[in-house]
Coordinates of C-alpha atoms and ligand atoms in Angstrom, one line a residue:
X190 CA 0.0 0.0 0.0
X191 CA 1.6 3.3 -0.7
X192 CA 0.7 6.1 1.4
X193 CA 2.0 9.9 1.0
X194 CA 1.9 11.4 4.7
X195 CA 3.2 8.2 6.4
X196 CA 5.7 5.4 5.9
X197 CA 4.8 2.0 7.4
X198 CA 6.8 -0.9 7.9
X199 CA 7.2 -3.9 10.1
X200 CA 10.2 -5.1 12.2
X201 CA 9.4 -8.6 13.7
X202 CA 5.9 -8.5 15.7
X203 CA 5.9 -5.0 15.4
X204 CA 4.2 -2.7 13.1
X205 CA 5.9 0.7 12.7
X206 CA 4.0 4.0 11.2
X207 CA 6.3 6.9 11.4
X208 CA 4.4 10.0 10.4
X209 CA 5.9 11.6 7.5
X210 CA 4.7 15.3 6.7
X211 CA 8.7 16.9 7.5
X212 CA 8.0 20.3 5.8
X213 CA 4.7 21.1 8.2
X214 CA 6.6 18.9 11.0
X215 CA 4.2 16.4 11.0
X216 CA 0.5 18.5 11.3
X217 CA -2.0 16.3 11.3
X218 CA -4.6 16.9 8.3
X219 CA -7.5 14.2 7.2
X220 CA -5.0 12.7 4.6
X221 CA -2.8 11.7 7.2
X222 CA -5.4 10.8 9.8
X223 CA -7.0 8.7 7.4
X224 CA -3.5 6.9 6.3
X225 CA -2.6 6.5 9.6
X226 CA -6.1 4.9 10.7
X227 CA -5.6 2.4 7.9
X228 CA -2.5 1.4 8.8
X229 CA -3.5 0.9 12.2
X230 CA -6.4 -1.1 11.8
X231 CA -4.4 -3.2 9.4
X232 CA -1.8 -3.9 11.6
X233 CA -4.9 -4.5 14.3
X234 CA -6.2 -7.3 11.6
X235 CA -2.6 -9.2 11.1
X236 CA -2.2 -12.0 13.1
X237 CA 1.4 -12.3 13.1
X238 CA 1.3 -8.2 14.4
X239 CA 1.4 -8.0 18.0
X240 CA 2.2 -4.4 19.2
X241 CA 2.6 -1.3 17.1
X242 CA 4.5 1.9 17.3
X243 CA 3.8 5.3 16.0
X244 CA 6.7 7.9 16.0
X245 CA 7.5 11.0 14.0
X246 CA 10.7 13.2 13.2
X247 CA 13.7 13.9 15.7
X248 CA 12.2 17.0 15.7
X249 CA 8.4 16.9 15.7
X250 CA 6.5 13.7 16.6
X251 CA 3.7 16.4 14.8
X252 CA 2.7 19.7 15.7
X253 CA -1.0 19.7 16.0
X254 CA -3.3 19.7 13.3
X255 CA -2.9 21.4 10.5
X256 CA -3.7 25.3 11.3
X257 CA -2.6 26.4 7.5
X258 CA -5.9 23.7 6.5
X259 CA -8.3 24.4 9.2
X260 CA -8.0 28.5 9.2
X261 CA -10.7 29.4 7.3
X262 CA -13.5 27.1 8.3
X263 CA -17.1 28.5 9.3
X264 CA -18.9 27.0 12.4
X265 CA -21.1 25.3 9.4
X266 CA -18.4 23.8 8.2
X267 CA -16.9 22.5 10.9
X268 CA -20.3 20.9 12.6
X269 CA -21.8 19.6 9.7
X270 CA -18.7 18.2 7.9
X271 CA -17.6 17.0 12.1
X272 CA -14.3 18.4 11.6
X273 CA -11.6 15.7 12.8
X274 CA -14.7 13.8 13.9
X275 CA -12.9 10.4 13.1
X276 CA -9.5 11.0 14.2
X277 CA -9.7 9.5 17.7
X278 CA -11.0 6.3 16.0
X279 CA -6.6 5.6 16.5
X280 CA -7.7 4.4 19.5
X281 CA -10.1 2.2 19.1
X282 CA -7.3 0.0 17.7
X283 CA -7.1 -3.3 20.2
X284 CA -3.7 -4.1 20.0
X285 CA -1.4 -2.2 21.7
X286 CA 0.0 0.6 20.2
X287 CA 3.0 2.8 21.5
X288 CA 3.9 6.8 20.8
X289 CA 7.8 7.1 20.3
X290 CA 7.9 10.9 20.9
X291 CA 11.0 12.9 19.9
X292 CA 10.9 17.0 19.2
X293 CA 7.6 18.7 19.7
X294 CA 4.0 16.9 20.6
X295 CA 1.6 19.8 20.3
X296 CA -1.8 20.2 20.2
X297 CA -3.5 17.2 18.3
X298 CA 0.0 15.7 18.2
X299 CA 0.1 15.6 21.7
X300 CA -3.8 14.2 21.8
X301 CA -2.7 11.5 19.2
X302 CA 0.4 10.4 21.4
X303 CA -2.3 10.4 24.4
X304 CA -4.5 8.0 22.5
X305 CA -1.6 5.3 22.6
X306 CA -1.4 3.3 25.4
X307 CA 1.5 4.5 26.4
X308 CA 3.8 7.3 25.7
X309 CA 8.0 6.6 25.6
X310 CA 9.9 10.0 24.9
X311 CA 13.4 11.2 23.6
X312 CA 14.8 13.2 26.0
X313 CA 14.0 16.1 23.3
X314 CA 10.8 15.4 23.9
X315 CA 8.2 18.9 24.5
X316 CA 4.6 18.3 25.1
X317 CA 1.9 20.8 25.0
X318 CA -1.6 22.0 24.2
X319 CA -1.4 25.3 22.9
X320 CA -4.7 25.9 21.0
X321 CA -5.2 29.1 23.4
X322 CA -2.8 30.8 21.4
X323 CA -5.0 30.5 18.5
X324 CA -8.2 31.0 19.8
X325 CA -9.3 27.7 20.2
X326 CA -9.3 24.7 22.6
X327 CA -8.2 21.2 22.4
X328 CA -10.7 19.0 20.2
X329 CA -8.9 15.0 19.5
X330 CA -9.1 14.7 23.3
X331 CA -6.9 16.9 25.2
X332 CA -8.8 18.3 28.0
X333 CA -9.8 14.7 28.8
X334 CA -7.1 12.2 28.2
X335 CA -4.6 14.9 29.5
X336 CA -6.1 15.6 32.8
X337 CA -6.7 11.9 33.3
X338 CA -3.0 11.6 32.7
X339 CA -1.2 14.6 34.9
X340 CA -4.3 15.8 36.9
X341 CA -6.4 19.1 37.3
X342 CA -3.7 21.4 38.2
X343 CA -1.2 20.8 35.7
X344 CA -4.1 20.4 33.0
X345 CA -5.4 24.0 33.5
X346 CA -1.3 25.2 33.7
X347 CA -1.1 23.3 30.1
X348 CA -4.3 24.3 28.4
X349 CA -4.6 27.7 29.8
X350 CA -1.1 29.0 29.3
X351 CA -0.3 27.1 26.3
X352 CA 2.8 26.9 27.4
X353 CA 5.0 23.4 27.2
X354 CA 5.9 20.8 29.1
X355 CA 10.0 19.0 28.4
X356 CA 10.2 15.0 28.5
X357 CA 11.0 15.1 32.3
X358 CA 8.2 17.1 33.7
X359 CA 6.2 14.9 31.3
X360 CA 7.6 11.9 33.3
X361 CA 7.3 13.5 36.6
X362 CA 3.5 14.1 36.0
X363 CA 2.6 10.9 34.7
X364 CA 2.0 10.9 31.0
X365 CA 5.1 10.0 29.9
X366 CA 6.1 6.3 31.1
X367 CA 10.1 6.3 30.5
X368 CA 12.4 9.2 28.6
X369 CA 15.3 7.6 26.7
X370 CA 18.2 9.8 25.1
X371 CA 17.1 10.9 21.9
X372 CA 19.1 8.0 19.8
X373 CA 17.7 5.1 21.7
X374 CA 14.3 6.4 21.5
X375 CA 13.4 3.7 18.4
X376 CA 15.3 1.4 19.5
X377 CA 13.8 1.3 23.2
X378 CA 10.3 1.2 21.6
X379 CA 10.6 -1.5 19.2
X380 CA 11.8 -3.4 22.2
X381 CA 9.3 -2.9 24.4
X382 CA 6.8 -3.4 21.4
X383 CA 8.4 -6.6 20.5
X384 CA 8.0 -7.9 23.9
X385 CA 4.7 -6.9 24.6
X386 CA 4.3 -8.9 20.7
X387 CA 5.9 -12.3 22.8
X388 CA 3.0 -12.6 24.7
X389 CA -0.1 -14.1 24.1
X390 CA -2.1 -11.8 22.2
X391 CA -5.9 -12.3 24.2
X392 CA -4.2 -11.8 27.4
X393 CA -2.4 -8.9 26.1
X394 CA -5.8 -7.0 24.5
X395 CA -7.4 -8.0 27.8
X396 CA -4.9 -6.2 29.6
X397 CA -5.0 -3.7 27.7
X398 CA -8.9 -3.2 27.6
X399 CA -9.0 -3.8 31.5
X400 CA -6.9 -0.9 32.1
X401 CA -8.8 1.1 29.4
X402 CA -12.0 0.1 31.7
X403 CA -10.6 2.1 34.7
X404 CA -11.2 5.5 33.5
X405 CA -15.1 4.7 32.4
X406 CA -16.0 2.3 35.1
X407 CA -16.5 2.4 39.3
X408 CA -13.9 0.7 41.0
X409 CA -16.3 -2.0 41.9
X410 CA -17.5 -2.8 38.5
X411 CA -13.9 -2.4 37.1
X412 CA -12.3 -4.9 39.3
X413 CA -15.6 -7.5 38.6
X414 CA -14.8 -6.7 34.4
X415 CA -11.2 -7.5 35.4
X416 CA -12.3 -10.6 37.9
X417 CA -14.6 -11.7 34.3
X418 CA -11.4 -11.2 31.7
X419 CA -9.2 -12.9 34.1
X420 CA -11.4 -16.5 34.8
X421 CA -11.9 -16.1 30.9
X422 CA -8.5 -16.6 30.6
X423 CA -8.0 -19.6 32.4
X424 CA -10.0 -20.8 28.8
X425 CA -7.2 -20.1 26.7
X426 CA -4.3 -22.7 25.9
X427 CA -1.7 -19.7 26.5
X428 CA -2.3 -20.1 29.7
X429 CA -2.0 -23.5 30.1
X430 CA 1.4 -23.2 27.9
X431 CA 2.6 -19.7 30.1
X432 CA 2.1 -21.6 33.7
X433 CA 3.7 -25.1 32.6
X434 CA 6.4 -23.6 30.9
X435 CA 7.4 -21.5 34.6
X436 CA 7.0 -24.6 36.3
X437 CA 9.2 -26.5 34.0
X438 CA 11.5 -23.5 34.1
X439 CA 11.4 -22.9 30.4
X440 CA 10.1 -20.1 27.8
X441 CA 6.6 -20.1 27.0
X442 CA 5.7 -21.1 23.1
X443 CA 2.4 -18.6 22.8
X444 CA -0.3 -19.8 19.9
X445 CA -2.7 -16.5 20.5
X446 CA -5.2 -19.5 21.2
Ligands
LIG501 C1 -6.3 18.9 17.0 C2 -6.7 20.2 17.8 C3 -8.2 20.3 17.7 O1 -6.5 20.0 19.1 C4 -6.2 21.4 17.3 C5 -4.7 21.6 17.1 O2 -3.9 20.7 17.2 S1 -4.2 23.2 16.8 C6 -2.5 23.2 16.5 C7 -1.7 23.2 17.8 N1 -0.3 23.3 17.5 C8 0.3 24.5 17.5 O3 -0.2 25.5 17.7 C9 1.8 24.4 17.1 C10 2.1 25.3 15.9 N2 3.5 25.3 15.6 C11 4.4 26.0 16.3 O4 4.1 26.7 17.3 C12 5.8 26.0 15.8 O5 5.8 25.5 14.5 C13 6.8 25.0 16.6 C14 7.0 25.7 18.0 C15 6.2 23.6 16.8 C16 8.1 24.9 15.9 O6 8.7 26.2 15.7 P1 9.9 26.4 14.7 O7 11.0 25.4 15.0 O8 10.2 27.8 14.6 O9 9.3 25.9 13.2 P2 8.3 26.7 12.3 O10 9.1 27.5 11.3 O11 7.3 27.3 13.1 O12 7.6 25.4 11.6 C17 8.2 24.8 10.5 C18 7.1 24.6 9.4 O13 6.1 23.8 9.9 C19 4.9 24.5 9.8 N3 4.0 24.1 10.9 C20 4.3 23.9 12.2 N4 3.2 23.6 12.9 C21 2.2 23.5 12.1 C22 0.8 23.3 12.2 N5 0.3 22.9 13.4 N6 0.0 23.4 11.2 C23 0.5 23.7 10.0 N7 1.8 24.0 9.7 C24 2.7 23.9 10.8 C25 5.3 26.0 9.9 O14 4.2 26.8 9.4 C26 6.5 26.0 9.0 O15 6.1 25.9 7.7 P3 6.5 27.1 6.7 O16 5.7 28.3 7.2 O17 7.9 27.4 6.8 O18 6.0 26.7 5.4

């Protein structure tokens, strides 16, 4: 498939999209969205795929959307054509998908990295919502996903000022989950990707739809969806394989079965 605002390829268990817009450093616009949603999905549908990763440039995982495109809309236009109404759909993917964030993550950029499951950042890494400065607010997410992330205070600090946030206060607040110099940054993702991809894939999109459950849920009825994913697993000949395989002190051979 060839695609003009992305690159995708595949190391091992791991699908890689690395967003490819340089000259506008990375914005997102419905060309890219679209490509990117594609890719995703596809990767979601291939069984021998087990984790993704999304990255950018060393200098912009991507700036935002596209404020050159979206400038001259009209309310109208915006409603009734539901102006980036699909872009979250990136995170309805069920496999797990990682943001490798080098350079600047602003705006949508920063909402798409949020939509991952979890965030691993270059030590060049800067983080912000700045859509105040153009009159606007946050729309794939931000107020929502980021103040889940970092909490109120530092949400308001971020969305009101505009102002950005570097890879180690990202860390520090709790949306970033490990910063890596700059040159390891792909590396350490693909790794982590690829071992997320050893495991057995219904465990690992139960996982990650258990911990998804947390933020819509009560604690009581997220712990009985967690109690109900974990006995289904007990169904599963992974985990049969995974606990004879530590008691025989060996690796585990995973079928996704
Ligand atoms: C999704 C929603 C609903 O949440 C909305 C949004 O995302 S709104 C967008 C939020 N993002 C921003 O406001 C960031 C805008 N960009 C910048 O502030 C700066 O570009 C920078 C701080 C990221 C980098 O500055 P600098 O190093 O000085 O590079 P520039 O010369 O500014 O940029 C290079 C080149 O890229 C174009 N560019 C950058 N960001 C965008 C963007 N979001 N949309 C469109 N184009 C963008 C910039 O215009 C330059 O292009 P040329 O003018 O040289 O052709």
């Amino acid at each position: 498939m060839a695609y003009e605002c992305i690159k995708v390829e595949t190391r091992g268990g791991v699908g890689l999209v690395t967003l490819d817009r340089p000259k506008a450093l990375n914005a997102l616009n419905a060309k890219l969205m679209a490509e990117l949603l594609e890719a995703a999905r596809a990767f979601d549908a291939d069984a021998k795929i087990g984790a993704i990763v999304i990255t950018g440039s060393e200098k912009a995982f991507a700036a935002g959307a596209d404020i050159k495109e979206m400038q001259s809309l009209d309310f109208v236009e915006a409603y009734m054509g539901d102006f980036i109404g699909g872009w979250d759909k990136v995170g309805t993917v069920r496999k797990p998908m990682i943001a490798a964030v080098a350079g600047y993550a602003l705006g949508g950029g920063c909402e798409l990295a949020m939509m991952c499951d979890f965030i691993i950042a270059a030590d060049t890494a800067k983080f912000g919502q700045p859509e105040i400065t153009l009159g606007t607010i946050p729309g794939m997410g931000g107020t929502q996903r980021l103040t889940r992330a970092v909490g109120k205070a530092k949400a308001m600090d971020l969305c009101l000022t505009g102002r950005m946030m570097d890879a180690d206060e990202a860390e520090r607040s709790g949306l970033v989950a490990r910063v890596v110099p700059a040159t390891e940054l792909i590396e350490t993702a693909i790794k982590a990707a690829e071992k997320i991809a050893g495991f057995s894939q219904p465990s690992v999109i139960m996982a990650k739809e258990s911990v998804n459950r947390s933020y819509e849920l009560t604690l009581a009825e997220g712990i009985r969806f967690e109690r109900r994913l974990f006995h289904s697993l007990f169904a599963t000949e992974d985990q049969k394989e995974g606990m004879a395989a530590f008691a025989e002190k060996r690796q585990a051979q995973f079928k996704n079965r």
